[in-house]
Amino acid sequence: MISPHGVGLVARQEVRTRLRTGRWKALMTVWFLTVNGTALFFRLALEASISSRDASLHMFGGVLLGVLVLTMLVTPALTAQSINGDRERGTLAALQITRLSPADIAVGKLAAAWGTGLLVLALTLPCVALPVLEGAVGAGRAAVTLAVVALLIGVVCALAQAWSALVTRSITSVLLSYLTVFALLVGTPVLFALAVPLTSEKVTTSRHYAYDREHPDRVWWLLAPNPVVVLADAAPEVPARRLPVTRYDSRGRPYTELVRYNRRTDVLGELGREIRGLRAGGDRRSGDPERGGPVWPYGLAFNVLLAGGALWTTVRRLRTPVRTLPSGVRLA
C-alpha cells in the first residue's frame, strides 16, 4: 500500500539530505549559466545566416534536443545511489523498520529525484520561453514538448533507482544506469541501422537493371524507444505560413491573396517527418512522411512500462522478511 503521507515524508527527507550533502546552489548556477548562455550563442550564430523568426524556431528545437540529452546524462547521478548508498551508510534500515511500506520508500525517493530533475529542466525555461514570447513557437507546442521531456526524465530516474536497488555497490549501479541511457540514446539507432539491410529485397525493373529496396517499415519499432525520437515525433508541427501575394485579375486590377507556403522547417519537425517517413515504408524515393503514422505513442508507452517495471523491482527489493519470520522473532 502507498500512503501519500509516507511518500511525502520520504521525499522531504531525501531532499534535505541532498541539500546537506552537496553544493546544489553552485551546481544549479553553473547549469543555468551554461545552458542559457550556450543557447544565446546558438541563437546569434543562427541569425548570422537566416532570419530572426526562423532562427528563433531553430533555437527552440535545437535547445530542447540538447537539454533532453544533457538531462538524461545528469539524471542517473540523482538516483543511481539512492538505495544502495543509504544501505552502505546504514540509513536504509532505519526507514525499513518504521511503518513506512516499501512502496512509500521507493515512490518517495523517486519523487525526490524526479523533482530535482524537473528543477534542472525548469532552469532552462528562459531560453525555451524566448521563441514562445517572440511568436515563433506556439505555447501549446512548447507545453507538449516540455511535458514529454519531463516524463522521460522520470523514466530515467526510475531505471537508475532500480539499478540502485538491484546492485550493492554504488559505482556499479551508476555505471549500469549510464549504460542504460546509452542503450536508449545510441543503441536503438545502431540496432535499427543493423536491422534495415536485413529487410532489403531485390526489385527487377528490366532485363538488365535491378536494385535492392529496403523496408524500414518492418523494423521502425526499434527506433521507437529512443527518447530523441519520442520527443521529435511528439512535438506538434509548426503550421504553414500564409503570406500575402499581389495578383491581377483578367482586367489587370491588382488584388491581394494569402498563399499557403510549405511548412516551416525546424530541427524537431524535420526529424519527426523523417521518422514517419521510415514508418511509411520503402526507400527514400518512395517513402511518404504524410502516410507514416505516429511513432511516439509506442515509444512513450514502452518507456513508461519500462519505468513501471523498474519501480516494481525497486519495491520488491525493499521488502523485508518480517512477514515470514516465526512469531517469536517477529518485530511487529
PDB file of C-alpha atoms in Angstrom, residues 1-127:
ATOM      1  CA  MET A   1       0.000   0.000   0.000  1.00  0.00           C
ATOM      2  CA  ILE A   2       1.107   3.527  -0.809  1.00  0.00           C
ATOM      3  CA  SER A   3       0.486   6.273   1.717  1.00  0.00           C
ATOM      4  CA  PRO A   4       0.662   9.886   0.459  1.00  0.00           C
ATOM      5  CA  HIS A   5       1.890  10.949   3.888  1.00  0.00           C
ATOM      6  CA  GLY A   6       4.640   8.328   3.833  1.00  0.00           C
ATOM      7  CA  VAL A   7       5.694   9.227   0.290  1.00  0.00           C
ATOM      8  CA  GLY A   8       5.872  12.903   1.218  1.00  0.00           C
ATOM      9  CA  LEU A   9       7.862  12.140   4.348  1.00  0.00           C
ATOM     10  CA  VAL A  10      10.478  10.111   2.460  1.00  0.00           C
ATOM     11  CA  ALA A  11      10.660  12.692  -0.336  1.00  0.00           C
ATOM     12  CA  ARG A  12      11.218  15.575   2.102  1.00  0.00           C
ATOM     13  CA  GLN A  13      13.897  13.654   3.949  1.00  0.00           C
ATOM     14  CA  GLU A  14      15.612  12.803   0.670  1.00  0.00           C
ATOM     15  CA  VAL A  15      15.599  16.419  -0.452  1.00  0.00           C
ATOM     16  CA  ARG A  16      17.004  17.624   2.879  1.00  0.00           C
ATOM     17  CA  THR A  17      19.756  15.022   2.650  1.00  0.00           C
ATOM     18  CA  ARG A  18      20.679  16.145  -0.867  1.00  0.00           C
ATOM     19  CA  LEU A  19      20.783  19.790   0.217  1.00  0.00           C
ATOM     20  CA  ARG A  20      23.081  18.997   3.154  1.00  0.00           C
ATOM     21  CA  THR A  21      25.498  16.730   1.301  1.00  0.00           C
ATOM     22  CA  GLY A  22      26.007  18.570  -1.993  1.00  0.00           C
ATOM     23  CA  ARG A  23      26.762  22.060  -3.254  1.00  0.00           C
ATOM     24  CA  TRP A  24      23.469  22.258  -5.091  1.00  0.00           C
ATOM     25  CA  LYS A  25      23.320  26.037  -5.355  1.00  0.00           C
ATOM     26  CA  ALA A  26      26.682  26.198  -7.110  1.00  0.00           C
ATOM     27  CA  LEU A  27      25.827  23.294  -9.404  1.00  0.00           C
ATOM     28  CA  MET A  28      22.445  24.742 -10.361  1.00  0.00           C
ATOM     29  CA  THR A  29      24.010  28.143 -11.021  1.00  0.00           C
ATOM     30  CA  VAL A  30      26.629  26.633 -13.303  1.00  0.00           C
ATOM     31  CA  TRP A  31      23.946  24.636 -15.111  1.00  0.00           C
ATOM     32  CA  PHE A  32      21.727  27.717 -15.563  1.00  0.00           C
ATOM     33  CA  LEU A  33      24.533  29.879 -16.941  1.00  0.00           C
ATOM     34  CA  THR A  34      25.955  27.158 -19.182  1.00  0.00           C
ATOM     35  CA  VAL A  35      22.706  26.070 -20.828  1.00  0.00           C
ATOM     36  CA  ASN A  36      21.174  29.503 -21.300  1.00  0.00           C
ATOM     37  CA  GLY A  37      24.480  31.068 -22.349  1.00  0.00           C
ATOM     38  CA  THR A  38      25.065  28.342 -24.945  1.00  0.00           C
ATOM     39  CA  ALA A  39      21.504  28.780 -26.223  1.00  0.00           C
ATOM     40  CA  LEU A  40      22.019  32.503 -26.717  1.00  0.00           C
ATOM     41  CA  PHE A  41      25.278  31.950 -28.598  1.00  0.00           C
ATOM     42  CA  PHE A  42      23.467  29.372 -30.733  1.00  0.00           C
ATOM     43  CA  ARG A  43      20.756  31.943 -31.483  1.00  0.00           C
ATOM     44  CA  LEU A  44      23.321  34.581 -32.504  1.00  0.00           C
ATOM     45  CA  ALA A  45      25.038  32.082 -34.800  1.00  0.00           C
ATOM     46  CA  LEU A  46      21.717  31.240 -36.466  1.00  0.00           C
ATOM     47  CA  GLU A  47      20.790  34.905 -37.005  1.00  0.00           C
ATOM     48  CA  ALA A  48      24.001  35.363 -38.985  1.00  0.00           C
ATOM     49  CA  SER A  49      22.625  33.163 -41.789  1.00  0.00           C
ATOM     50  CA  ILE A  50      18.803  33.113 -41.520  1.00  0.00           C
ATOM     51  CA  SER A  51      16.011  35.462 -40.468  1.00  0.00           C
ATOM     52  CA  SER A  52      15.346  36.233 -36.831  1.00  0.00           C
ATOM     53  CA  ARG A  53      11.994  34.399 -36.788  1.00  0.00           C
ATOM     54  CA  ASP A  54      13.414  31.233 -38.337  1.00  0.00           C
ATOM     55  CA  ALA A  55      16.422  31.446 -36.030  1.00  0.00           C
ATOM     56  CA  SER A  56      14.047  31.548 -33.056  1.00  0.00           C
ATOM     57  CA  LEU A  57      12.271  28.437 -34.354  1.00  0.00           C
ATOM     58  CA  HIS A  58      15.532  26.532 -34.863  1.00  0.00           C
ATOM     59  CA  MET A  59      16.721  27.658 -31.450  1.00  0.00           C
ATOM     60  CA  PHE A  60      13.656  26.110 -29.813  1.00  0.00           C
ATOM     61  CA  GLY A  61      14.144  22.675 -31.364  1.00  0.00           C
ATOM     62  CA  GLY A  62      17.899  22.590 -31.001  1.00  0.00           C
ATOM     63  CA  VAL A  63      17.882  23.712 -27.382  1.00  0.00           C
ATOM     64  CA  LEU A  64      15.213  21.181 -26.371  1.00  0.00           C
ATOM     65  CA  LEU A  65      17.071  18.313 -28.007  1.00  0.00           C
ATOM     66  CA  GLY A  66      20.277  19.379 -26.285  1.00  0.00           C
ATOM     67  CA  VAL A  67      18.531  19.784 -22.931  1.00  0.00           C
ATOM     68  CA  LEU A  68      16.943  16.331 -23.272  1.00  0.00           C
ATOM     69  CA  VAL A  69      20.294  14.648 -23.874  1.00  0.00           C
ATOM     70  CA  LEU A  70      22.049  16.608 -21.124  1.00  0.00           C
ATOM     71  CA  THR A  71      19.356  15.982 -18.514  1.00  0.00           C
ATOM     72  CA  MET A  72      19.368  12.272 -19.329  1.00  0.00           C
ATOM     73  CA  LEU A  73      23.108  12.292 -18.687  1.00  0.00           C
ATOM     74  CA  VAL A  74      22.688  14.189 -15.408  1.00  0.00           C
ATOM     75  CA  THR A  75      19.664  12.260 -14.104  1.00  0.00           C
ATOM     76  CA  PRO A  76      21.418   8.935 -13.282  1.00  0.00           C
ATOM     77  CA  ALA A  77      23.626  10.782 -10.831  1.00  0.00           C
ATOM     78  CA  LEU A  78      20.486  11.825  -8.914  1.00  0.00           C
ATOM     79  CA  THR A  79      19.079   8.322  -8.389  1.00  0.00           C
ATOM     80  CA  ALA A  80      21.711   5.673  -9.041  1.00  0.00           C
ATOM     81  CA  GLN A  81      22.860   5.709  -5.378  1.00  0.00           C
ATOM     82  CA  SER A  82      19.555   6.348  -3.625  1.00  0.00           C
ATOM     83  CA  ILE A  83      19.050   2.761  -2.373  1.00  0.00           C
ATOM     84  CA  ASN A  84      22.472   1.142  -2.139  1.00  0.00           C
ATOM     85  CA  GLY A  85      24.003   4.424  -0.925  1.00  0.00           C
ATOM     86  CA  ASP A  86      21.606   4.505   2.025  1.00  0.00           C
ATOM     87  CA  ARG A  87      22.258   0.822   2.633  1.00  0.00           C
ATOM     88  CA  GLU A  88      26.010   1.461   2.784  1.00  0.00           C
ATOM     89  CA  ARG A  89      25.523   4.379   5.203  1.00  0.00           C
ATOM     90  CA  GLY A  90      23.139   2.361   7.377  1.00  0.00           C
ATOM     91  CA  THR A  91      20.226   4.756   6.958  1.00  0.00           C
ATOM     92  CA  LEU A  92      18.028   2.497   4.831  1.00  0.00           C
ATOM     93  CA  ALA A  93      17.386   0.038   7.662  1.00  0.00           C
ATOM     94  CA  ALA A  94      16.116   2.876   9.840  1.00  0.00           C
ATOM     95  CA  LEU A  95      13.382   3.522   7.269  1.00  0.00           C
ATOM     96  CA  GLN A  96      12.533  -0.131   6.762  1.00  0.00           C
ATOM     97  CA  ILE A  97      11.761  -0.775  10.426  1.00  0.00           C
ATOM     98  CA  THR A  98       9.227   2.052  10.572  1.00  0.00           C
ATOM     99  CA  ARG A  99       5.591   1.913   9.467  1.00  0.00           C
ATOM    100  CA  LEU A 100       6.635   3.048   6.002  1.00  0.00           C
ATOM    101  CA  SER A 101       5.879   0.448   3.355  1.00  0.00           C
ATOM    102  CA  PRO A 102       8.440  -0.478   0.662  1.00  0.00           C
ATOM    103  CA  ALA A 103       6.254   1.338  -1.868  1.00  0.00           C
ATOM    104  CA  ASP A 104       6.350   4.510   0.266  1.00  0.00           C
ATOM    105  CA  ILE A 105      10.140   4.408   0.336  1.00  0.00           C
ATOM    106  CA  ALA A 106      10.532   3.667  -3.371  1.00  0.00           C
ATOM    107  CA  VAL A 107       7.988   6.235  -4.576  1.00  0.00           C
ATOM    108  CA  GLY A 108       9.241   8.874  -2.123  1.00  0.00           C
ATOM    109  CA  LYS A 109      12.832   8.533  -3.273  1.00  0.00           C
ATOM    110  CA  LEU A 110      11.703   8.536  -6.900  1.00  0.00           C
ATOM    111  CA  ALA A 111       9.625  11.674  -6.330  1.00  0.00           C
ATOM    112  CA  ALA A 112      12.619  13.478  -4.798  1.00  0.00           C
ATOM    113  CA  ALA A 113      14.914  12.515  -7.693  1.00  0.00           C
ATOM    114  CA  TRP A 114      12.287  13.338 -10.303  1.00  0.00           C
ATOM    115  CA  GLY A 115      11.610  16.671  -8.640  1.00  0.00           C
ATOM    116  CA  THR A 116      15.306  17.503  -8.787  1.00  0.00           C
ATOM    117  CA  GLY A 117      15.337  16.581 -12.472  1.00  0.00           C
ATOM    118  CA  LEU A 118      12.336  18.838 -13.093  1.00  0.00           C
ATOM    119  CA  LEU A 119      14.160  21.661 -11.314  1.00  0.00           C
ATOM    120  CA  VAL A 120      17.090  21.134 -13.678  1.00  0.00           C
ATOM    121  CA  LEU A 121      14.643  21.313 -16.586  1.00  0.00           C
ATOM    122  CA  ALA A 122      12.976  24.444 -15.177  1.00  0.00           C
ATOM    123  CA  LEU A 123      16.310  26.284 -15.182  1.00  0.00           C
ATOM    124  CA  THR A 124      16.343  26.005 -18.989  1.00  0.00           C
ATOM    125  CA  LEU A 125      12.957  27.725 -19.361  1.00  0.00           C
ATOM    126  CA  PRO A 126      14.364  31.217 -20.171  1.00  0.00           C
ATOM    127  CA  CYS A 127      15.932  30.046 -23.444  1.00  0.00           C
TER     128      CYS A 127
END
